[in-house]
């Protein structure tokens, strides 16, 4: 490891420590609100990414049929699209299962 790399990592460690101490002073209510907003943003970004992956897969498949994309590109896009759909379906199933458990709880 070079000397410059160790200096840079030390500076990054100091900056991370400073950020951690500043975040502790914000209080639990502000921290909870920030986490809720971050979670909702994360879910929205993940959903947008999934939609974009499916759209890209469709576009590459159409390009493959018309001869503008290679077979490898079509297969890669299709596999990415299939993986995204499988994760989305699994997530939906878990959400439905959790909702049904909440409904079964006694009041």
PDB file of C-alpha atoms in Angstrom:
ATOM      1  CA  UNK A   1       0.000   0.000   0.000  1.00  0.00           C
ATOM      2  CA  UNK A   2       1.402   3.391  -0.968  1.00  0.00           C
ATOM      3  CA  UNK A   3       1.727   6.296   1.412  1.00  0.00           C
ATOM      4  CA  UNK A   4      -0.884   8.323  -0.451  1.00  0.00           C
ATOM      5  CA  UNK A   5      -3.459   5.569  -0.183  1.00  0.00           C
ATOM      6  CA  UNK A   6      -3.037   5.350   3.571  1.00  0.00           C
ATOM      7  CA  UNK A   7      -3.391   9.126   3.915  1.00  0.00           C
ATOM      8  CA  UNK A   8      -6.513   9.137   1.819  1.00  0.00           C
ATOM      9  CA  UNK A   9      -8.059   6.299   3.816  1.00  0.00           C
ATOM     10  CA  UNK A  10      -7.264   8.104   7.070  1.00  0.00           C
ATOM     11  CA  UNK A  11      -8.963  11.245   5.790  1.00  0.00           C
ATOM     12  CA  UNK A  12     -11.986   9.214   4.742  1.00  0.00           C
ATOM     13  CA  UNK A  13     -12.121   7.607   8.186  1.00  0.00           C
ATOM     14  CA  UNK A  14     -12.031  11.025   9.850  1.00  0.00           C
ATOM     15  CA  UNK A  15     -14.780  12.326   7.587  1.00  0.00           C
ATOM     16  CA  UNK A  16     -16.927   9.264   8.310  1.00  0.00           C
ATOM     17  CA  UNK A  17     -16.438   9.741  12.060  1.00  0.00           C
ATOM     18  CA  UNK A  18     -17.397  13.404  11.785  1.00  0.00           C
ATOM     19  CA  UNK A  19     -20.547  12.508   9.839  1.00  0.00           C
ATOM     20  CA  UNK A  20     -21.478   9.847  12.388  1.00  0.00           C
ATOM     21  CA  UNK A  21     -21.134  12.234  15.318  1.00  0.00           C
ATOM     22  CA  UNK A  22     -23.179  14.901  13.529  1.00  0.00           C
ATOM     23  CA  UNK A  23     -25.956  12.410  12.780  1.00  0.00           C
ATOM     24  CA  UNK A  24     -26.177  11.384  16.452  1.00  0.00           C
ATOM     25  CA  UNK A  25     -26.998  14.944  17.519  1.00  0.00           C
ATOM     26  CA  UNK A  26     -30.015  15.249  15.201  1.00  0.00           C
ATOM     27  CA  UNK A  27     -32.230  13.335  17.607  1.00  0.00           C
ATOM     28  CA  UNK A  28     -34.322  10.201  17.157  1.00  0.00           C
ATOM     29  CA  UNK A  29     -37.382  11.895  15.638  1.00  0.00           C
ATOM     30  CA  UNK A  30     -35.457  13.559  12.812  1.00  0.00           C
ATOM     31  CA  UNK A  31     -33.509  10.362  12.250  1.00  0.00           C
ATOM     32  CA  UNK A  32     -36.686   8.272  12.033  1.00  0.00           C
ATOM     33  CA  UNK A  33     -38.261  10.694   9.563  1.00  0.00           C
ATOM     34  CA  UNK A  34     -35.125  10.640   7.413  1.00  0.00           C
ATOM     35  CA  UNK A  35     -35.083   6.837   7.440  1.00  0.00           C
ATOM     36  CA  UNK A  36     -38.750   6.664   6.437  1.00  0.00           C
ATOM     37  CA  UNK A  37     -38.146   9.075   3.597  1.00  0.00           C
ATOM     38  CA  UNK A  38     -35.048   7.158   2.538  1.00  0.00           C
ATOM     39  CA  UNK A  39     -36.963   3.868   2.564  1.00  0.00           C
ATOM     40  CA  UNK A  40     -39.777   5.246   0.448  1.00  0.00           C
ATOM     41  CA  UNK A  41     -37.253   6.734  -1.970  1.00  0.00           C
ATOM     42  CA  UNK A  42     -35.432   3.411  -2.108  1.00  0.00           C
ATOM     43  CA  UNK A  43     -38.639   1.530  -2.929  1.00  0.00           C
ATOM     44  CA  UNK A  44     -39.565   4.083  -5.591  1.00  0.00           C
ATOM     45  CA  UNK A  45     -36.108   3.867  -7.166  1.00  0.00           C
ATOM     46  CA  UNK A  46     -36.193   0.066  -7.127  1.00  0.00           C
ATOM     47  CA  UNK A  47     -39.602   0.032  -8.801  1.00  0.00           C
ATOM     48  CA  UNK A  48     -38.450   2.518 -11.429  1.00  0.00           C
ATOM     49  CA  UNK A  49     -35.341   0.435 -12.046  1.00  0.00           C
ATOM     50  CA  UNK A  50     -37.429  -2.708 -12.471  1.00  0.00           C
ATOM     51  CA  UNK A  51     -39.724  -1.016 -14.972  1.00  0.00           C
ATOM     52  CA  UNK A  52     -36.719   0.308 -16.884  1.00  0.00           C
ATOM     53  CA  UNK A  53     -35.129  -3.163 -16.992  1.00  0.00           C
ATOM     54  CA  UNK A  54     -38.318  -4.689 -18.409  1.00  0.00           C
ATOM     55  CA  UNK A  55     -38.640  -1.903 -20.994  1.00  0.00           C
ATOM     56  CA  UNK A  56     -35.007  -2.342 -22.035  1.00  0.00           C
ATOM     57  CA  UNK A  57     -35.525  -6.084 -22.366  1.00  0.00           C
ATOM     58  CA  UNK A  58     -38.539  -5.532 -24.582  1.00  0.00           C
ATOM     59  CA  UNK A  59     -36.673  -3.039 -26.754  1.00  0.00           C
ATOM     60  CA  UNK A  60     -33.697  -5.365 -27.190  1.00  0.00           C
ATOM     61  CA  UNK A  61     -36.011  -8.276 -28.029  1.00  0.00           C
ATOM     62  CA  UNK A  62     -37.706  -6.182 -30.710  1.00  0.00           C
ATOM     63  CA  UNK A  63     -34.300  -5.103 -32.016  1.00  0.00           C
ATOM     64  CA  UNK A  64     -33.253  -8.756 -32.107  1.00  0.00           C
ATOM     65  CA  UNK A  65     -36.282  -9.740 -34.157  1.00  0.00           C
ATOM     66  CA  UNK A  66     -35.589  -6.960 -36.627  1.00  0.00           C
ATOM     67  CA  UNK A  67     -31.911  -7.946 -36.838  1.00  0.00           C
ATOM     68  CA  UNK A  68     -30.472  -4.889 -35.072  1.00  0.00           C
ATOM     69  CA  UNK A  69     -29.240  -6.765 -31.989  1.00  0.00           C
ATOM     70  CA  UNK A  70     -27.136  -9.883 -31.590  1.00  0.00           C
ATOM     71  CA  UNK A  71     -28.452 -13.079 -30.084  1.00  0.00           C
ATOM     72  CA  UNK A  72     -26.191 -12.570 -27.070  1.00  0.00           C
ATOM     73  CA  UNK A  73     -27.637  -9.101 -26.411  1.00  0.00           C
ATOM     74  CA  UNK A  74     -31.174 -10.469 -26.644  1.00  0.00           C
ATOM     75  CA  UNK A  75     -30.390 -13.338 -24.271  1.00  0.00           C
ATOM     76  CA  UNK A  76     -28.687 -11.031 -21.744  1.00  0.00           C
ATOM     77  CA  UNK A  77     -31.581  -8.563 -21.803  1.00  0.00           C
ATOM     78  CA  UNK A  78     -34.118 -11.372 -21.509  1.00  0.00           C
ATOM     79  CA  UNK A  79     -32.290 -12.915 -18.557  1.00  0.00           C
ATOM     80  CA  UNK A  80     -32.114  -9.531 -16.807  1.00  0.00           C
ATOM     81  CA  UNK A  81     -35.802  -9.013 -17.445  1.00  0.00           C
ATOM     82  CA  UNK A  82     -36.670 -12.509 -16.184  1.00  0.00           C
ATOM     83  CA  UNK A  83     -34.631 -11.993 -13.022  1.00  0.00           C
ATOM     84  CA  UNK A  84     -36.338  -8.664 -12.363  1.00  0.00           C
ATOM     85  CA  UNK A  85     -39.801 -10.162 -12.819  1.00  0.00           C
ATOM     86  CA  UNK A  86     -38.969 -13.081 -10.501  1.00  0.00           C
ATOM     87  CA  UNK A  87     -37.768 -10.720  -7.757  1.00  0.00           C
ATOM     88  CA  UNK A  88     -40.852  -8.534  -8.194  1.00  0.00           C
ATOM     89  CA  UNK A  89     -43.191 -11.526  -7.935  1.00  0.00           C
ATOM     90  CA  UNK A  90     -41.374 -12.832  -4.850  1.00  0.00           C
ATOM     91  CA  UNK A  91     -41.601  -9.414  -3.212  1.00  0.00           C
ATOM     92  CA  UNK A  92     -45.303  -9.190  -4.031  1.00  0.00           C
ATOM     93  CA  UNK A  93     -45.897 -12.635  -2.541  1.00  0.00           C
ATOM     94  CA  UNK A  94     -44.108 -11.674   0.678  1.00  0.00           C
ATOM     95  CA  UNK A  95     -46.107  -8.449   0.958  1.00  0.00           C
ATOM     96  CA  UNK A  96     -49.393 -10.294   0.466  1.00  0.00           C
ATOM     97  CA  UNK A  97     -48.346 -12.891   3.030  1.00  0.00           C
ATOM     98  CA  UNK A  98     -47.470 -10.182   5.576  1.00  0.00           C
ATOM     99  CA  UNK A  99     -50.787  -8.415   4.929  1.00  0.00           C
ATOM    100  CA  UNK A 100     -52.700 -11.642   5.485  1.00  0.00           C
ATOM    101  CA  UNK A 101     -50.868 -12.207   8.768  1.00  0.00           C
ATOM    102  CA  UNK A 102     -51.838  -8.738   9.935  1.00  0.00           C
ATOM    103  CA  UNK A 103     -55.467  -9.465   9.067  1.00  0.00           C
ATOM    104  CA  UNK A 104     -55.376 -12.671  11.124  1.00  0.00           C
ATOM    105  CA  UNK A 105     -54.186 -10.842  14.267  1.00  0.00           C
ATOM    106  CA  UNK A 106     -56.788 -10.549  17.017  1.00  0.00           C
ATOM    107  CA  UNK A 107     -57.934  -7.061  17.859  1.00  0.00           C
TER     108      UNK A 107
END
